[in-house]
Coordinates of C-alpha atoms and ligand atoms in Angstrom, one line a residue:
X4 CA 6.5 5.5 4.4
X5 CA 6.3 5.2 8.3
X6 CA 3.5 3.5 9.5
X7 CA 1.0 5.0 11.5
X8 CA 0.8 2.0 14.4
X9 CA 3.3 -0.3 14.5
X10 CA 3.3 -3.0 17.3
X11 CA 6.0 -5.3 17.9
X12 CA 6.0 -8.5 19.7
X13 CA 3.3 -7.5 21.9
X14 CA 2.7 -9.9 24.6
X15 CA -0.8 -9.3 27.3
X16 CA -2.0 -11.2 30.1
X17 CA -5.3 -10.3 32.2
X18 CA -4.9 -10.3 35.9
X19 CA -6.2 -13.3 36.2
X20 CA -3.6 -14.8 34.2
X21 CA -5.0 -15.9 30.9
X22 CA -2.3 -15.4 28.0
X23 CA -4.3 -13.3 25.2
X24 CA -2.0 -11.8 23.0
X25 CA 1.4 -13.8 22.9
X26 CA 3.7 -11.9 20.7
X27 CA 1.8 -10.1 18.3
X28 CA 3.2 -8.4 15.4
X29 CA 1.3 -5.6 12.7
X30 CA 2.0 -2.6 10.9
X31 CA -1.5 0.1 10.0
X32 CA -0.4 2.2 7.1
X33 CA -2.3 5.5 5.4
X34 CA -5.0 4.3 3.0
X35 CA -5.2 0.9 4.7
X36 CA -8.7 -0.6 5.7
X37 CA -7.6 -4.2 8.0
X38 CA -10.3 -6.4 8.6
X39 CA -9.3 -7.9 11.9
X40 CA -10.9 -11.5 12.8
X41 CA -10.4 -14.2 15.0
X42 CA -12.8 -16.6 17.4
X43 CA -14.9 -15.3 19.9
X44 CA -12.6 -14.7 22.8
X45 CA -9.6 -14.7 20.5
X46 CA -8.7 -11.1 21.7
X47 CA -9.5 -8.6 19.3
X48 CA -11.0 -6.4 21.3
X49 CA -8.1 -6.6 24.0
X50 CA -6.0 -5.7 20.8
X51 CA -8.0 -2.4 19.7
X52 CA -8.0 -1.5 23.7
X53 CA -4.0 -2.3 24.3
X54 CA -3.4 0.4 20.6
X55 CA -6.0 2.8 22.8
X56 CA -3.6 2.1 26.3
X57 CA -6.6 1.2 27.9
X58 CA -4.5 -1.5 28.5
X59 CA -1.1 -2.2 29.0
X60 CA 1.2 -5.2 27.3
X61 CA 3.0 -7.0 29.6
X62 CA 6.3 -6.8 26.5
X63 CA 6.7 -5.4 23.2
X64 CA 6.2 -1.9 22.0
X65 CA 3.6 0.3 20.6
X66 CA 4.1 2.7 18.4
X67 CA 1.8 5.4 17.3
X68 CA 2.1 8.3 14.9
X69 CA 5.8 8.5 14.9
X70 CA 6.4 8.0 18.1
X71 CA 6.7 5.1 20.8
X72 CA 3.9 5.2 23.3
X73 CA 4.3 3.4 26.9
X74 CA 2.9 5.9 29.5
X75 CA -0.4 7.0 30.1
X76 CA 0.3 10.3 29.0
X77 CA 1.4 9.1 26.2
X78 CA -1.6 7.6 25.0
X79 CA -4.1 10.7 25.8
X80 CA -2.7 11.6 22.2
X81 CA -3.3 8.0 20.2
X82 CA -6.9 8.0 21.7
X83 CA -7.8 11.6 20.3
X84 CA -5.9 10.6 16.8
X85 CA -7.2 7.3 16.9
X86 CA -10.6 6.9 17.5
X87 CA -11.9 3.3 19.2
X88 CA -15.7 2.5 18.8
X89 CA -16.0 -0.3 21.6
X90 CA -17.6 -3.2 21.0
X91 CA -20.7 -2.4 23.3
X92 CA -22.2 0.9 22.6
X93 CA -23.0 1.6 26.3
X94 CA -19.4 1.9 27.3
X95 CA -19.7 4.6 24.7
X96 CA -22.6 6.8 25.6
X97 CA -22.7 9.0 28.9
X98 CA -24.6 11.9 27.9
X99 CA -28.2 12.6 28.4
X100 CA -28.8 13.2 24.9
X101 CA -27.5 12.2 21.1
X102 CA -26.5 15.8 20.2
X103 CA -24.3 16.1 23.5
X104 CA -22.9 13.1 23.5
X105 CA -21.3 14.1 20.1
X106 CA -20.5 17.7 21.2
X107 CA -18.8 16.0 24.5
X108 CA -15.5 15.2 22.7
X109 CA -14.7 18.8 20.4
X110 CA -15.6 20.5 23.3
X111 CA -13.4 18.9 25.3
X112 CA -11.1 19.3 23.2
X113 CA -11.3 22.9 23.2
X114 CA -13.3 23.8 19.8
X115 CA -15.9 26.9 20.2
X116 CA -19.7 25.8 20.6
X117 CA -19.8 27.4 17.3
X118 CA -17.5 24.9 15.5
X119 CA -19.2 22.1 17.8
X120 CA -22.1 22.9 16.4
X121 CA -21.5 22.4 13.3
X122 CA -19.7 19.4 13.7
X123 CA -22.5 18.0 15.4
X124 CA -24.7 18.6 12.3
X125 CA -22.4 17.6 9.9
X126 CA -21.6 14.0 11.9
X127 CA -25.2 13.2 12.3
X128 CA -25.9 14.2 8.9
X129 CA -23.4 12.2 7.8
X130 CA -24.5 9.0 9.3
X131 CA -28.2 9.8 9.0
X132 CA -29.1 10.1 12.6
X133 CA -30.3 14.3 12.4
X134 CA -34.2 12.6 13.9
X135 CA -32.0 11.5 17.0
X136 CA -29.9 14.7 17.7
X137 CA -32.6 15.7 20.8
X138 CA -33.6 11.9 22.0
X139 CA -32.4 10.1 25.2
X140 CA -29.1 8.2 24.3
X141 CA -29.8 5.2 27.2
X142 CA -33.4 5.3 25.7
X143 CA -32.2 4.4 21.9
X144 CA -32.8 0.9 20.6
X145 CA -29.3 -1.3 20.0
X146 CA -28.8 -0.3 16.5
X147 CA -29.5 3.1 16.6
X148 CA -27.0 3.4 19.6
X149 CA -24.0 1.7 17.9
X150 CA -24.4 4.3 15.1
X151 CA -24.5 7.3 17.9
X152 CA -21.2 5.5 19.6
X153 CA -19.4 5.7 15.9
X154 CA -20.9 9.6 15.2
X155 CA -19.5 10.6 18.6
X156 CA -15.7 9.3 17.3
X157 CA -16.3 10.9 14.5
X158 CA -17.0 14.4 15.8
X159 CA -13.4 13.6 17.0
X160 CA -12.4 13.7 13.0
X161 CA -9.5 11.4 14.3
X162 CA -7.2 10.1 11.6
X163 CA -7.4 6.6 12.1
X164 CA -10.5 4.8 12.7
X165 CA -10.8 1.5 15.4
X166 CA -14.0 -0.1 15.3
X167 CA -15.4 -3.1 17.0
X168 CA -18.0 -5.2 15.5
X169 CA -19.7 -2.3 13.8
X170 CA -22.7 -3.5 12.2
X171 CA -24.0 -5.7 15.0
X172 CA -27.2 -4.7 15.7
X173 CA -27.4 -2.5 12.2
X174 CA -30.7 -3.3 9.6
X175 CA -29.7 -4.0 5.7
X176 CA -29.6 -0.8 4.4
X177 CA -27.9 0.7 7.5
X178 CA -25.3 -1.2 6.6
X179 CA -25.2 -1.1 3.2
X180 CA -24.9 2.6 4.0
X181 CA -22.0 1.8 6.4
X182 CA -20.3 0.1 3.7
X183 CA -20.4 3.2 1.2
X184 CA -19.6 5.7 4.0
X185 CA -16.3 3.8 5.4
X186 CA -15.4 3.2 1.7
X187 CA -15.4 6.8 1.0
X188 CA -13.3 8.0 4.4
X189 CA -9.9 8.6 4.1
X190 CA -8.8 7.3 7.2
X191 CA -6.7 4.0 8.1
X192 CA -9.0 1.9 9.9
X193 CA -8.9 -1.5 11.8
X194 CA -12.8 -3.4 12.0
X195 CA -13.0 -6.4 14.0
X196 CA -16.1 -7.8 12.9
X197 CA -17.3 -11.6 12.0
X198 CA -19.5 -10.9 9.1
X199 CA -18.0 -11.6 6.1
X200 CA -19.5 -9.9 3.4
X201 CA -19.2 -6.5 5.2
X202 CA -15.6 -7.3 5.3
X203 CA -15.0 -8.6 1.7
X204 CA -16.6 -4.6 0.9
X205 CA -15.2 -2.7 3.2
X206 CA -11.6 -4.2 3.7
X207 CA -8.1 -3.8 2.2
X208 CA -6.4 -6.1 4.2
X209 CA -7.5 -9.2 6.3
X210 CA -5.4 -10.3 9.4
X211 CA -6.5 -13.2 11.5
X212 CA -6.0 -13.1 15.6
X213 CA -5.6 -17.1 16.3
X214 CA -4.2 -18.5 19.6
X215 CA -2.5 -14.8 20.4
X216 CA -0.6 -14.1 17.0
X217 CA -1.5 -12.0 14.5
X218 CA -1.6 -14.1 10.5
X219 CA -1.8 -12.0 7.5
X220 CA -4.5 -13.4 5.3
X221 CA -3.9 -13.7 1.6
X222 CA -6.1 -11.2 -0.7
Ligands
ATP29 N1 -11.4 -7.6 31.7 C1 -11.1 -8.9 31.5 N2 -10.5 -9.6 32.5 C2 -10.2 -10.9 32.3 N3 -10.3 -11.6 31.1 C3 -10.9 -10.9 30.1 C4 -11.3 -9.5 30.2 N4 -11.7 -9.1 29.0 C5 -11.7 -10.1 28.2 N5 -11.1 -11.2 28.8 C6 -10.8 -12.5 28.2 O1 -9.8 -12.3 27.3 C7 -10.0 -13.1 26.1 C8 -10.1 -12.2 24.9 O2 -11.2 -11.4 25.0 P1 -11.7 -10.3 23.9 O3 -12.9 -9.6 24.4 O4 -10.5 -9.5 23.5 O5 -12.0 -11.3 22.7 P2 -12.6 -11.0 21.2 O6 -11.7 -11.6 20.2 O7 -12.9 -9.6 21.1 O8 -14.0 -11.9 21.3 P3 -15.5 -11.6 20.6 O9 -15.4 -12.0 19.2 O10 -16.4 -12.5 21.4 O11 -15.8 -10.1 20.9 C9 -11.3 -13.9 26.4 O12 -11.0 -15.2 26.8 C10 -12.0 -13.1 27.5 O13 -12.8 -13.9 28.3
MG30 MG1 -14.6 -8.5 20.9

């Protein structure tokens, strides 16, 4: 079965010169949920952003739903298909309120403000947030905010699912609701995150970023 991303020997630098990623090697299949860890500053985030081609690899190639993406044309498809929840919510968020931030993306994308409607409804629903649909976005406190940034990539219904640290900020039962809601998804995912026990429920696979390679970690 092809994978869905594939990314061989990808190499990064940032500008200023610091090696992140120095020949990184992975493979996302259908069904797969990879728990993706690594130090603080290991570059995990760089990672999710270079699959996105919000940045670009200095070598190596990505390749993304059958096909090899280098251009920046070619990743306005990956970023639709694959969804990226950044790391910090407020790169995220840009509309005045909750229920237009999530109608931003389908509309965008060309879906009648019938159908955004009722994805709208059916995303907040779906991750609890229907009391938010009319507040402020920038007014929201940190946790309720990450869980807007996810519902807006949702309303995307991409097919795989990038997601930075996603329960930072998130209350116990939040994230025991987390747990049984990206359990249930079908889609491939990727979650960076550093807390453990989220991980050992959520995750089928563990890799581990350390000094810019990519280690599979036994089961
Ligand atoms: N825009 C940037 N310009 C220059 N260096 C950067 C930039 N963004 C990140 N870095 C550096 O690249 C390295 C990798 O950063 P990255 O954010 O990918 O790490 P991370 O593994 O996600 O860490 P954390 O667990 O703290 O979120 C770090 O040393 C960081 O300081
Ligand atoms: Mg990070």
């Amino acid at each position: 079965m092809a994978s869905l991303i594939s990314l061989r020997g990808l190499h990064f630098s940032y500008a200023s010169g610091l090696d992140v990623l120095k020949g990184v090697d992975f493979e996302l299949n259908a069904g797969d949920r990879v728990a993706l860890t690594g130090s603080n500053g290991a570059g995990k985030s760089t990672l999710l952003r270079l699959i996105n081609g919000l940045e670009t690899p200095n070598s190596g190639e990505i390749h993304a739903f059958g096909a090899v993406r280098r251009q920046e044309k070619d990743f306005r498809d990956v970023r639709v298909r694959a969804g990226l929840v950044f790391q910090d919510p407020d790169d995220q968020l840009f509309c005045p309120t909750v229920a237009e931030d999530l109608a931003f993306g389908p509309l965008n994308l060309g879906k009648s403000s019938e159908e955004v409607g009722e994805i709208v409804g059916r995303t907040l629903e779906l991750l609890r947030l229907e009391h938010l649909a009319d507040r402020i976005t920038h007014k929201l406190s940190g946790g309720q905010k990450r869980l807007v940034a996810l519902a807006t990539v949702m309303a995307l219904e991409p097919e795989v699912l990038l997601l930075d640290e996603p329960t930072n900020d998130l209350d116990r039962d939040t994230k025991q609701h987390l747990i049984s809601l990206l359990t249930e998804l079908p889609q491939a995912m990727i979650i960076v995150s550093h807390n453990h026990h989220f991980l050992n429920r959520v995750a089928t696979r563990q890799v581990e970023l350390s000094d810019g390679v990519l280690m599979e970690q036994a089961a």
